[in-house]
Amino acid sequence: MRKIYRGCRLEAWKEGDFKSASNMIIKERRQYFMNTNEMYRQLGISDPVLAFCNEIEDSLKERFETIDETAEYNQMKVIKAMQDNRVSDIHFAATTGYGYNDLGRDTLEEVYASMFHTEAALVRPNLISGTHALHIALSGNLRPGDELLSPVGKPYDTLEEVIGIRDSVGSLKEYGVSYRQVDLLPGGKFDYDGIAKAINEKTKLVTIQRSKGYDPRPTLSVEQIGELIAFIKSIKPEVICMVDNCYGEFVETIEPTDVGADMIVGSLIKNPGGGLAPIGGYIAGRKDCIDRSSYRLSAPGLGKEVGASLGLNTSFYQGLFLSPTVVAGAIKGAVFAANVYEKLGFAVVPNGTEERYDIIQAITFGTPEGVIAFCQGIQAAAPVDSFVTPEPWDMPGYDAPVIMAAGAFVQGSSIELSADGPIKPPYAVYFQGGLTWYHAKLGIMMSLQKLIENGVVTLKK
Ligand SMILES: *Cc1c(COP(=O)(O)O)cnc(C)c1O
């Protein structure tokens, strides 16, 4: 159908009949919308949901343009880093065994270092997750008698056992590293007085979590992180400032290492893996910090020299290359969801108009049915396992049943569209990712569809 119109349009242009040509364009556009809406119908989205969501999408055009501008800058940043390090197809070759002279691995680390403006980086498949990378950075740089400080409140759940906030075998606490924490003030401001008092002669490393993770505090902007680091260094210049950068990469045009962080740490099955990395983590920063981390990751004396990349380099490079636009799609999805659910009267964090500093969106439904229907909608929109229905279950380590939705190509990948929520008050769901904006859009429309079908939401006519 489209082809025919395009052909006619060309004829009309040729004959100088511009009015008829523009009519054809209008017709063609209409046809396009009819076809796309028909696809949405076939996927299970009703016309009222389509109309409601399309109106919201239309109102976000300018916002999306800003997101695209950030992606454009970051895309150039990644390409520049790859060109500066002369990335070539020899770097995609697999190594095995010890992995000595793994040129692809070493060059990838140079690319990360260039891009993050650091002296060095560790980017490895044997950093098996974000938690593992954070554990290596912390345990590699802390020694018995040292103290670790978090000036931004409680760290991410899994770090509680790494640090020993919750007693755990092999924690930093067992190795004689003490921990101190200064909570954020109401509204998410830094408690500068408290932080100044907490820094002492033992304070060796400060850990700053950029993303709110699953806590009800605001995510920190890179600028705020810079102010905090400057304050800490003004009190104790030699302290190592580490930033947990999970979910933050490429959301802004600068990263924490551009504002004084000595080390940043993240997961490759989140933003910088671009959806293609099947495993991995990174630590980027000052050479001495990275070296110490590498001796912890492999063994004292071996450090960065070993660790075969086993043929994963191509997906690391290509995933990094795609990451800026993938992240942009995920942010668009988060902004879209915030606006859809805000308009329906639910509490959303961040709200529909706030600036974004990570890709996570929280929506409070206030009822178990709301959380469950939302997650079932996300699942139903997935390219993988769309036919399964997620249900809440008692997961180890949680004090309430949790429901999770993910139809991902990489297990547990949260740069892919995913959602989860504990079945307890305030009945909030956390949702993130989407390898493409269109998939994120479908997921959110489907979540609304399920909420309507389950009687949680009604759309006004
Ligand atoms: C995801 C995340 C982690 C842990 O990463 P995993 O890969 O799940 O182990 C740590 N900190 C923050 C802020 C995160 O979002």
Short mmCIF file of C-alpha atoms and ligand atoms in Angstrom, two decimals:
data_model
loop_
_atom_site.label_atom_id
_atom_site.label_comp_id
_atom_site.label_asym_id
_atom_site.label_seq_id
_atom_site.Cartn_x
_atom_site.Cartn_y
_atom_site.Cartn_z
CA MET A 1 0.00 0.00 0.00
CA ARG A 2 2.70 2.46 1.03
CA LYS A 3 4.67 1.68 -2.07
CA ILE A 4 1.77 2.61 -4.33
CA TYR A 5 1.31 5.96 -2.64
CA ARG A 6 4.99 6.68 -2.81
CA GLY A 7 4.96 5.93 -6.53
CA CYS A 8 2.00 8.26 -7.14
CA ARG A 9 3.61 10.97 -5.06
CA LEU A 10 6.75 10.80 -7.17
CA GLU A 11 4.68 11.12 -10.34
CA ALA A 12 2.85 14.13 -8.95
CA TRP A 13 6.12 15.81 -7.98
CA LYS A 14 7.54 15.20 -11.42
CA GLU A 15 4.54 16.81 -13.04
CA GLY A 16 4.82 19.83 -10.77
CA ASP A 17 1.44 19.10 -9.23
CA PHE A 18 2.48 19.98 -5.68
CA LYS A 19 -1.01 20.16 -4.24
CA SER A 20 -1.79 16.66 -5.31
CA ALA A 21 1.62 15.53 -4.04
CA SER A 22 0.98 16.96 -0.60
CA ASN A 23 -2.45 15.33 -0.49
CA MET A 24 -0.73 12.07 -1.24
CA ILE A 25 1.67 12.65 1.63
CA ILE A 26 -1.23 13.24 3.99
CA LYS A 27 -2.92 10.08 2.76
CA GLU A 28 0.29 8.14 3.11
CA ARG A 29 0.77 9.34 6.68
CA ARG A 30 -2.79 8.38 7.52
CA GLN A 31 -2.21 4.95 6.06
CA TYR A 32 0.94 4.60 8.11
CA PHE A 33 -0.88 5.41 11.34
CA MET A 34 -3.68 3.02 10.43
CA ASN A 35 -1.16 0.24 9.87
CA THR A 36 0.77 0.90 13.08
CA ASN A 37 -2.38 1.15 15.15
CA GLU A 38 -3.53 -2.10 13.62
CA MET A 39 -0.26 -3.72 14.76
CA TYR A 40 -0.83 -2.40 18.27
CA ARG A 41 -4.37 -3.83 18.19
CA GLN A 42 -3.02 -7.20 17.12
CA LEU A 43 -0.59 -7.08 20.05
CA GLY A 44 -3.51 -6.51 22.41
CA ILE A 45 -3.63 -2.73 22.91
CA SER A 46 -7.15 -1.28 22.82
CA ASP A 47 -8.05 1.93 21.02
CA PRO A 48 -8.70 3.98 24.19
CA VAL A 49 -5.24 3.08 25.53
CA LEU A 50 -3.68 3.93 22.18
CA ALA A 51 -5.43 7.28 22.03
CA PHE A 52 -4.55 8.16 25.63
CA CYS A 53 -0.89 7.21 25.21
CA ASN A 54 -0.41 8.79 21.78
CA GLU A 55 -1.63 12.10 23.14
CA ILE A 56 0.94 11.91 25.92
CA GLU A 57 3.67 10.96 23.48
CA ASP A 58 2.81 13.99 21.34
CA SER A 59 3.27 16.26 24.37
CA LEU A 60 6.80 14.93 24.95
CA LYS A 61 8.37 15.83 21.59
CA GLU A 62 10.64 18.57 22.96
CA ARG A 63 11.69 16.46 25.91
CA PHE A 64 12.64 13.61 23.59
CA GLU A 65 14.68 16.00 21.45
CA THR A 66 16.79 16.93 24.47
CA ILE A 67 17.31 13.24 25.25
CA ASP A 68 18.40 12.66 21.65
CA GLU A 69 20.89 15.54 21.86
CA THR A 70 22.55 13.93 24.87
CA ALA A 71 22.66 10.62 22.99
CA GLU A 72 24.23 12.32 19.97
CA TYR A 73 27.00 13.83 22.09
CA ASN A 74 27.66 10.54 23.86
CA GLN A 75 27.64 8.63 20.58
CA MET A 76 30.43 10.90 19.32
CA LYS A 77 32.28 10.48 22.62
CA VAL A 78 32.25 6.69 22.19
CA ILE A 79 33.29 6.83 18.53
CA LYS A 80 36.11 9.26 19.36
CA ALA A 81 37.42 6.93 22.09
CA MET A 82 37.31 3.98 19.68
CA GLN A 83 39.10 5.91 16.92
CA ASP A 84 41.72 7.35 19.28
CA ASN A 85 42.58 3.82 20.36
CA ARG A 86 42.62 2.50 16.79
CA VAL A 87 40.01 -0.20 17.37
CA SER A 88 40.35 -2.79 14.65
CA ASP A 89 38.93 -6.23 13.81
CA ILE A 90 41.97 -7.93 15.35
CA HIS A 91 40.54 -6.80 18.69
CA PHE A 92 37.53 -9.06 18.23
CA ALA A 93 39.58 -12.25 18.29
CA ALA A 94 38.98 -14.69 21.15
CA THR A 95 41.66 -15.66 23.66
CA THR A 96 41.68 -18.67 25.96
CA GLY A 97 43.66 -20.03 28.89
CA TYR A 98 45.59 -17.41 30.84
CA GLY A 99 44.77 -14.73 28.31
CA TYR A 100 48.25 -13.19 28.15
CA ASN A 101 48.54 -10.39 25.56
CA ASP A 102 44.80 -10.19 24.97
CA LEU A 103 44.98 -7.17 22.70
CA GLY A 104 41.19 -6.87 22.40
CA ARG A 105 40.73 -6.83 26.16
CA ASP A 106 43.57 -4.34 26.74
CA THR A 107 42.35 -2.01 23.99
CA LEU A 108 38.77 -2.14 25.27
CA GLU A 109 40.09 -1.02 28.64
CA GLU A 110 41.91 1.84 26.92
CA VAL A 111 38.65 2.79 25.18
CA TYR A 112 36.80 2.90 28.51
CA ALA A 113 39.62 4.95 30.03
CA SER A 114 39.55 7.43 27.13
CA MET A 115 35.80 7.76 27.22
CA PHE A 116 35.63 8.27 30.99
CA HIS A 117 38.77 10.48 30.96
CA THR A 118 40.62 8.24 33.40
CA GLU A 119 44.15 6.85 33.57
CA ALA A 120 43.03 3.23 33.44
CA ALA A 121 40.11 0.82 33.43
CA LEU A 122 39.28 -2.78 34.17
CA VAL A 123 36.54 -4.12 31.85
CA ARG A 124 36.09 -7.84 32.21
CA PRO A 125 33.71 -10.74 31.75
CA ASN A 126 35.05 -12.12 35.01
CA LEU A 127 33.64 -9.12 36.83
CA ILE A 128 30.41 -11.05 36.93
CA SER A 129 27.98 -8.33 38.04
CA GLY A 130 27.77 -4.82 39.41
CA THR A 131 27.96 -6.12 42.96
CA HIS A 132 31.09 -8.12 42.15
CA ALA A 133 32.78 -5.12 40.50
CA LEU A 134 31.96 -2.96 43.53
CA HIS A 135 33.27 -5.68 45.85
CA ILE A 136 36.54 -5.87 43.89
CA ALA A 137 36.98 -2.08 43.89
CA LEU A 138 36.30 -1.87 47.63
CA SER A 139 38.25 -4.91 48.80
CA GLY A 140 41.11 -4.10 46.42
CA ASN A 141 41.56 -0.63 47.85
CA LEU A 142 40.76 -1.07 51.54
CA ARG A 143 43.10 -2.63 54.11
CA PRO A 144 42.53 -3.82 57.70
CA GLY A 145 42.05 -0.83 59.97
CA ASP A 146 40.71 1.39 57.19
CA GLU A 147 37.26 2.91 57.30
CA LEU A 148 34.72 3.14 54.50
CA LEU A 149 32.29 6.06 54.47
CA SER A 150 28.97 6.40 52.65
CA PRO A 151 27.94 10.07 52.81
CA VAL A 152 24.71 9.44 50.84
CA GLY A 153 22.87 7.05 53.14
CA LYS A 154 22.39 3.33 52.88
CA PRO A 155 24.02 1.73 49.83
CA TYR A 156 22.36 -0.69 47.40
CA ASP A 157 20.94 -3.82 49.09
CA THR A 158 23.54 -6.28 47.86
CA LEU A 159 26.37 -4.09 49.22
CA GLU A 160 25.09 -4.47 52.77
CA GLU A 161 26.59 -7.96 52.86
CA VAL A 162 29.73 -6.93 50.97
CA ILE A 163 30.40 -4.25 53.59
CA GLY A 164 29.07 -6.21 56.55
CA ILE A 165 26.20 -3.89 57.45
CA ARG A 166 24.30 -7.18 57.55
CA ASP A 167 26.66 -9.84 58.92
CA SER A 168 27.95 -12.00 56.15
CA VAL A 169 30.78 -14.47 55.56
CA GLY A 170 33.71 -12.79 53.80
CA SER A 171 32.47 -9.23 54.32
CA LEU A 172 34.84 -6.25 54.58
CA LYS A 173 33.93 -6.16 58.27
CA GLU A 174 35.40 -9.66 58.72
CA TYR A 175 38.65 -8.29 57.25
CA GLY A 176 38.77 -5.47 59.79
CA VAL A 177 37.38 -2.67 57.62
CA SER A 178 34.94 -0.49 59.53
CA TYR A 179 32.00 1.36 58.01
CA ARG A 180 30.35 4.66 58.70
CA GLN A 181 27.29 6.20 57.09
CA VAL A 182 25.87 9.71 56.94
CA ASP A 183 22.29 9.88 55.76
CA LEU A 184 21.00 12.46 53.32
CA LEU A 185 18.96 15.29 54.79
CA PRO A 186 15.24 15.46 54.04
CA GLY A 187 14.84 16.42 50.38
CA GLY A 188 18.01 14.57 49.44
CA LYS A 189 20.52 17.31 50.39
CA PHE A 190 24.00 16.40 51.65
CA ASP A 191 24.52 16.64 55.42
CA TYR A 192 27.82 18.52 55.12
CA ASP A 193 28.23 18.97 58.90
CA GLY A 194 27.63 15.29 59.50
CA ILE A 195 30.04 14.32 56.72
CA ALA A 196 32.79 16.60 58.06
CA LYS A 197 32.39 15.00 61.50
CA ALA A 198 32.40 11.47 60.07
CA ILE A 199 35.72 11.84 58.21
CA ASN A 200 38.57 10.77 60.50
CA GLU A 201 42.16 9.51 60.35
CA LYS A 202 40.92 6.02 59.38
CA THR A 203 38.71 7.16 56.50
CA LYS A 204 40.31 5.68 53.39
CA LEU A 205 37.53 5.42 50.83
CA VAL A 206 34.24 7.21 50.28
CA THR A 207 31.51 5.42 48.31
CA ILE A 208 28.90 7.54 46.56
CA GLN A 209 25.91 5.88 44.91
CA ARG A 210 24.72 7.92 41.91
CA SER A 211 21.38 6.21 41.32
CA LYS A 212 18.68 6.00 43.95
CA GLY A 213 18.53 2.28 43.16
CA TYR A 214 15.39 1.08 44.88
CA ASP A 215 15.34 3.71 47.60
CA PRO A 216 12.95 6.62 47.85
CA ARG A 217 15.66 9.28 47.56
CA PRO A 218 16.48 11.41 44.53
CA THR A 219 19.20 10.25 42.15
CA LEU A 220 22.29 12.47 42.28
CA SER A 221 23.30 14.53 39.28
CA VAL A 222 26.94 14.38 38.23
CA GLU A 223 27.22 18.04 39.21
CA GLN A 224 26.03 17.29 42.76
CA ILE A 225 28.50 14.41 42.98
CA GLY A 226 31.25 16.84 41.95
CA GLU A 227 30.31 19.23 44.75
CA LEU A 228 30.31 16.42 47.30
CA ILE A 229 33.72 15.15 46.15
CA ALA A 230 35.19 18.66 46.29
CA PHE A 231 33.93 19.04 49.84
CA ILE A 232 35.33 15.68 50.95
CA LYS A 233 38.72 16.37 49.32
CA SER A 234 38.85 19.79 51.00
CA ILE A 235 38.78 17.96 54.33
CA LYS A 236 40.96 14.98 53.42
CA PRO A 237 42.62 15.23 49.97
CA GLU A 238 44.07 11.70 49.97
CA VAL A 239 40.75 9.92 50.48
CA ILE A 240 39.66 7.75 47.50
CA CYS A 241 36.28 8.84 46.13
CA MET A 242 34.47 5.98 44.41
CA VAL A 243 31.13 6.32 42.63
CA ASP A 244 28.69 3.44 42.12
CA ASN A 245 27.75 4.47 38.58
CA CYS A 246 25.12 1.74 37.97
CA TYR A 247 22.21 2.94 35.79
CA GLY A 248 23.84 6.36 35.32
CA GLU A 249 26.15 5.91 32.32
CA PHE A 250 25.30 8.14 29.33
CA VAL A 251 22.25 9.70 30.98
CA GLU A 252 24.22 12.96 31.08
CA THR A 253 27.08 14.20 28.88
CA ILE A 254 29.55 14.06 31.77
CA GLU A 255 30.38 11.22 34.14
CA PRO A 256 31.56 11.32 37.77
CA THR A 257 35.19 10.93 36.68
CA ASP A 258 34.83 14.33 34.94
CA VAL A 259 34.14 15.94 38.32
CA GLY A 260 36.83 14.41 40.50
CA ALA A 261 35.85 10.78 41.18
CA ASP A 262 38.92 8.55 41.59
CA MET A 263 37.00 5.44 40.55
CA ILE A 264 33.64 4.64 38.94
CA VAL A 265 32.10 1.21 38.90
CA GLY A 266 29.26 -0.32 36.90
CA SER A 267 27.65 -3.36 35.33
CA LEU A 268 27.77 -4.33 31.66
CA ILE A 269 24.28 -5.85 31.77
CA LYS A 270 23.06 -2.35 32.52
CA ASN A 271 23.73 0.83 30.49
CA PRO A 272 27.27 0.51 29.01
CA GLY A 273 26.78 -3.03 27.67
CA GLY A 274 24.11 -1.66 25.34
CA GLY A 275 22.09 -4.86 25.69
CA LEU A 276 24.69 -6.89 23.81
CA ALA A 277 27.17 -7.67 26.60
CA PRO A 278 26.10 -11.07 27.99
CA ILE A 279 28.02 -10.55 31.28
CA GLY A 280 30.61 -8.21 32.77
CA GLY A 281 31.49 -5.20 34.84
CA TYR A 282 33.88 -2.28 34.75
CA ILE A 283 35.99 -0.17 37.09
CA ALA A 284 37.55 2.99 35.63
CA GLY A 285 39.75 5.51 37.37
CA ARG A 286 43.18 6.39 38.74
CA LYS A 287 45.88 3.91 37.72
CA ASP A 288 46.86 2.95 41.28
CA CYS A 289 43.21 2.29 42.21
CA ILE A 290 42.67 0.15 39.10
CA ASP A 291 45.91 -1.77 39.66
CA ARG A 292 44.94 -2.59 43.24
CA SER A 293 41.50 -3.71 42.03
CA SER A 294 43.12 -5.94 39.40
CA TYR A 295 45.35 -7.65 41.99
CA ARG A 296 42.22 -8.43 43.94
CA LEU A 297 40.35 -9.67 40.85
CA SER A 298 43.06 -12.07 39.67
CA ALA A 299 45.96 -12.44 42.11
CA PRO A 300 48.76 -10.34 43.62
CA GLY A 301 51.52 -10.21 41.01
CA LEU A 302 49.19 -11.07 38.12
CA GLY A 303 46.77 -8.15 38.02
CA LYS A 304 45.58 -7.03 34.61
CA GLU A 305 47.96 -9.29 32.68
CA VAL A 306 45.66 -12.34 32.82
CA GLY A 307 42.01 -13.08 32.17
CA ALA A 308 40.99 -14.47 28.78
CA SER A 309 38.13 -12.66 27.08
CA LEU A 310 36.81 -15.91 25.52
CA GLY A 311 35.36 -14.28 22.42
CA LEU A 312 33.19 -11.76 24.27
CA ASN A 313 35.05 -8.67 23.10
CA THR A 314 32.89 -8.08 20.02
CA SER A 315 29.74 -7.79 22.11
CA PHE A 316 31.52 -5.50 24.59
CA TYR A 317 32.70 -3.14 21.86
CA GLN A 318 29.48 -3.24 19.88
CA GLY A 319 27.34 -2.92 23.01
CA LEU A 320 29.31 0.13 24.11
CA PHE A 321 28.88 1.58 20.63
CA LEU A 322 25.09 1.17 20.83
CA SER A 323 24.79 2.17 24.48
CA PRO A 324 24.15 5.94 24.08
CA THR A 325 21.06 5.37 21.91
CA VAL A 326 19.89 2.40 23.96
CA VAL A 327 20.09 4.54 27.10
CA ALA A 328 18.18 7.31 25.30
CA GLY A 329 15.39 4.83 24.49
CA ALA A 330 15.25 3.73 28.10
CA ILE A 331 15.05 7.33 29.36
CA LYS A 332 12.26 8.09 26.89
CA GLY A 333 10.39 5.06 28.23
CA ALA A 334 10.85 6.25 31.81
CA VAL A 335 9.68 9.79 30.99
CA PHE A 336 6.71 8.41 29.05
CA ALA A 337 5.72 6.11 31.93
CA ALA A 338 6.01 8.97 34.43
CA ASN A 339 3.68 11.11 32.33
CA VAL A 340 1.15 8.34 31.65
CA TYR A 341 0.83 7.34 35.31
CA GLU A 342 1.03 10.86 36.68
CA LYS A 343 -1.91 11.79 34.48
CA LEU A 344 -3.81 8.81 35.88
CA GLY A 345 -3.23 10.16 39.39
CA PHE A 346 -0.49 7.85 40.70
CA ALA A 347 2.61 9.05 42.55
CA VAL A 348 5.68 8.78 40.30
CA VAL A 349 9.37 9.30 41.11
CA PRO A 350 10.88 11.13 39.28
CA ASN A 351 7.78 13.10 38.25
CA GLY A 352 6.79 13.75 34.64
CA THR A 353 8.81 16.94 34.19
CA GLU A 354 11.90 16.48 36.40
CA GLU A 355 15.40 16.22 34.96
CA ARG A 356 16.64 12.59 34.77
CA TYR A 357 19.89 11.29 36.22
CA ASP A 358 19.30 7.55 35.84
CA ILE A 359 16.97 5.23 33.92
CA ILE A 360 14.82 4.03 36.85
CA GLN A 361 11.16 4.96 37.20
CA ALA A 362 9.14 4.30 40.34
CA ILE A 363 5.33 4.27 40.27
CA THR A 364 3.26 3.84 43.42
CA PHE A 365 0.00 1.99 42.85
CA GLY A 366 -1.06 1.63 46.48
CA THR A 367 -2.49 -1.86 45.94
CA PRO A 368 -1.03 -5.32 45.26
CA GLU A 369 -3.34 -5.64 42.23
CA GLY A 370 -1.79 -2.55 40.67
CA VAL A 371 1.79 -3.82 41.06
CA ILE A 372 0.88 -7.26 39.73
CA ALA A 373 -1.09 -6.01 36.71
CA PHE A 374 1.69 -3.56 35.79
CA CYS A 375 4.35 -6.28 35.84
CA GLN A 376 2.14 -8.67 33.90
CA GLY A 377 1.75 -6.01 31.22
CA ILE A 378 5.52 -5.50 30.93
CA GLN A 379 5.95 -9.25 30.59
CA ALA A 380 3.21 -9.54 27.97
CA ALA A 381 5.01 -6.96 25.81
CA ALA A 382 8.37 -8.76 25.83
CA PRO A 383 10.03 -10.27 22.76
CA VAL A 384 11.01 -13.31 24.87
CA ASP A 385 8.68 -15.24 27.23
CA SER A 386 5.71 -12.99 26.53
CA PHE A 387 3.41 -15.97 27.12
CA VAL A 388 4.35 -16.49 30.78
CA THR A 389 2.51 -14.73 33.59
CA PRO A 390 4.71 -13.49 36.43
CA GLU A 391 3.42 -14.02 39.97
CA PRO A 392 4.77 -12.76 43.32
CA TRP A 393 7.08 -15.20 45.13
CA ASP A 394 9.18 -15.33 48.30
CA MET A 395 12.65 -14.49 47.08
CA PRO A 396 15.64 -15.15 49.35
CA GLY A 397 16.82 -11.98 51.05
CA TYR A 398 13.49 -10.13 50.85
CA ASP A 399 10.98 -9.66 53.66
CA ALA A 400 7.92 -9.71 51.36
CA PRO A 401 6.93 -11.53 48.17
CA VAL A 402 8.39 -9.90 45.06
CA ILE A 403 7.01 -9.88 41.52
CA MET A 404 9.42 -9.51 38.60
CA ALA A 405 8.79 -9.04 34.91
CA ALA A 406 11.52 -9.60 32.38
CA GLY A 407 11.46 -11.11 28.94
CA ALA A 408 15.13 -10.58 28.28
CA PHE A 409 17.73 -11.92 25.89
CA VAL A 410 20.31 -11.78 28.71
CA GLN A 411 19.24 -13.23 32.04
CA GLY A 412 18.66 -10.52 34.62
CA SER A 413 19.64 -7.75 32.23
CA SER A 414 18.04 -4.54 33.42
CA ILE A 415 18.97 -2.40 30.43
CA GLU A 416 16.31 -4.56 28.79
CA LEU A 417 12.72 -3.65 29.67
CA SER A 418 12.09 -4.99 33.16
CA ALA A 419 10.00 -4.25 36.23
CA ASP A 420 9.74 -5.47 39.76
CA GLY A 421 7.96 -4.63 42.95
CA PRO A 422 7.73 -5.98 46.49
CA ILE A 423 4.18 -6.86 47.53
CA LYS A 424 4.10 -4.56 50.56
CA PRO A 425 3.09 -0.95 51.21
CA PRO A 426 3.32 1.48 49.52
CA TYR A 427 2.95 -1.04 46.65
CA ALA A 428 5.37 0.64 44.32
CA VAL A 429 6.81 -0.79 41.16
CA TYR A 430 10.30 -0.01 39.82
CA PHE A 431 10.74 -0.19 36.15
CA GLN A 432 13.70 0.41 33.84
CA GLY A 433 15.27 -0.27 30.49
CA GLY A 434 14.07 -0.98 27.01
CA LEU A 435 16.59 -1.65 24.25
CA THR A 436 14.46 0.50 21.95
CA TRP A 437 12.04 3.31 22.70
CA TYR A 438 9.32 1.54 20.72
CA HIS A 439 9.54 -1.54 22.88
CA ALA A 440 9.46 0.57 26.04
CA LYS A 441 6.38 2.34 24.67
CA LEU A 442 4.63 -0.95 23.95
CA GLY A 443 5.50 -2.22 27.44
CA ILE A 444 4.00 0.81 29.14
CA MET A 445 0.88 0.74 26.97
CA MET A 446 0.49 -2.96 27.76
CA SER A 447 0.88 -2.29 31.49
CA LEU A 448 -1.94 0.23 31.27
CA GLN A 449 -3.99 -2.23 29.26
CA LYS A 450 -3.61 -4.86 32.01
CA LEU A 451 -4.43 -2.35 34.73
CA ILE A 452 -7.66 -1.54 32.89
CA GLU A 453 -8.51 -5.19 32.27
CA ASN A 454 -8.01 -5.91 35.97
CA GLY A 455 -10.23 -3.02 37.01
CA VAL A 456 -7.45 -1.02 38.71
CA VAL A 457 -7.70 1.90 36.26
CA THR A 458 -10.54 3.30 34.20
CA LEU A 459 -9.94 5.75 31.37
CA LYS A 460 -12.34 8.67 31.20
CA LYS A 461 -14.10 8.88 27.87
C1 LIG B 1 22.28 -2.85 39.98
C2 LIG B 1 23.00 -2.07 40.98
C3 LIG B 1 24.03 -2.64 41.73
C4 LIG B 1 24.39 -4.08 41.65
O1 LIG B 1 24.55 -4.59 40.39
P1 LIG B 1 24.25 -6.14 40.09
O2 LIG B 1 24.74 -6.29 38.71
O3 LIG B 1 22.76 -6.33 40.21
O4 LIG B 1 24.99 -6.95 41.06
C5 LIG B 1 24.69 -1.82 42.60
N1 LIG B 1 24.36 -0.53 42.74
C6 LIG B 1 23.36 0.04 42.06
C7 LIG B 1 23.03 1.49 42.27
C8 LIG B 1 22.65 -0.71 41.15
O5 LIG B 1 21.66 -0.16 40.46
#
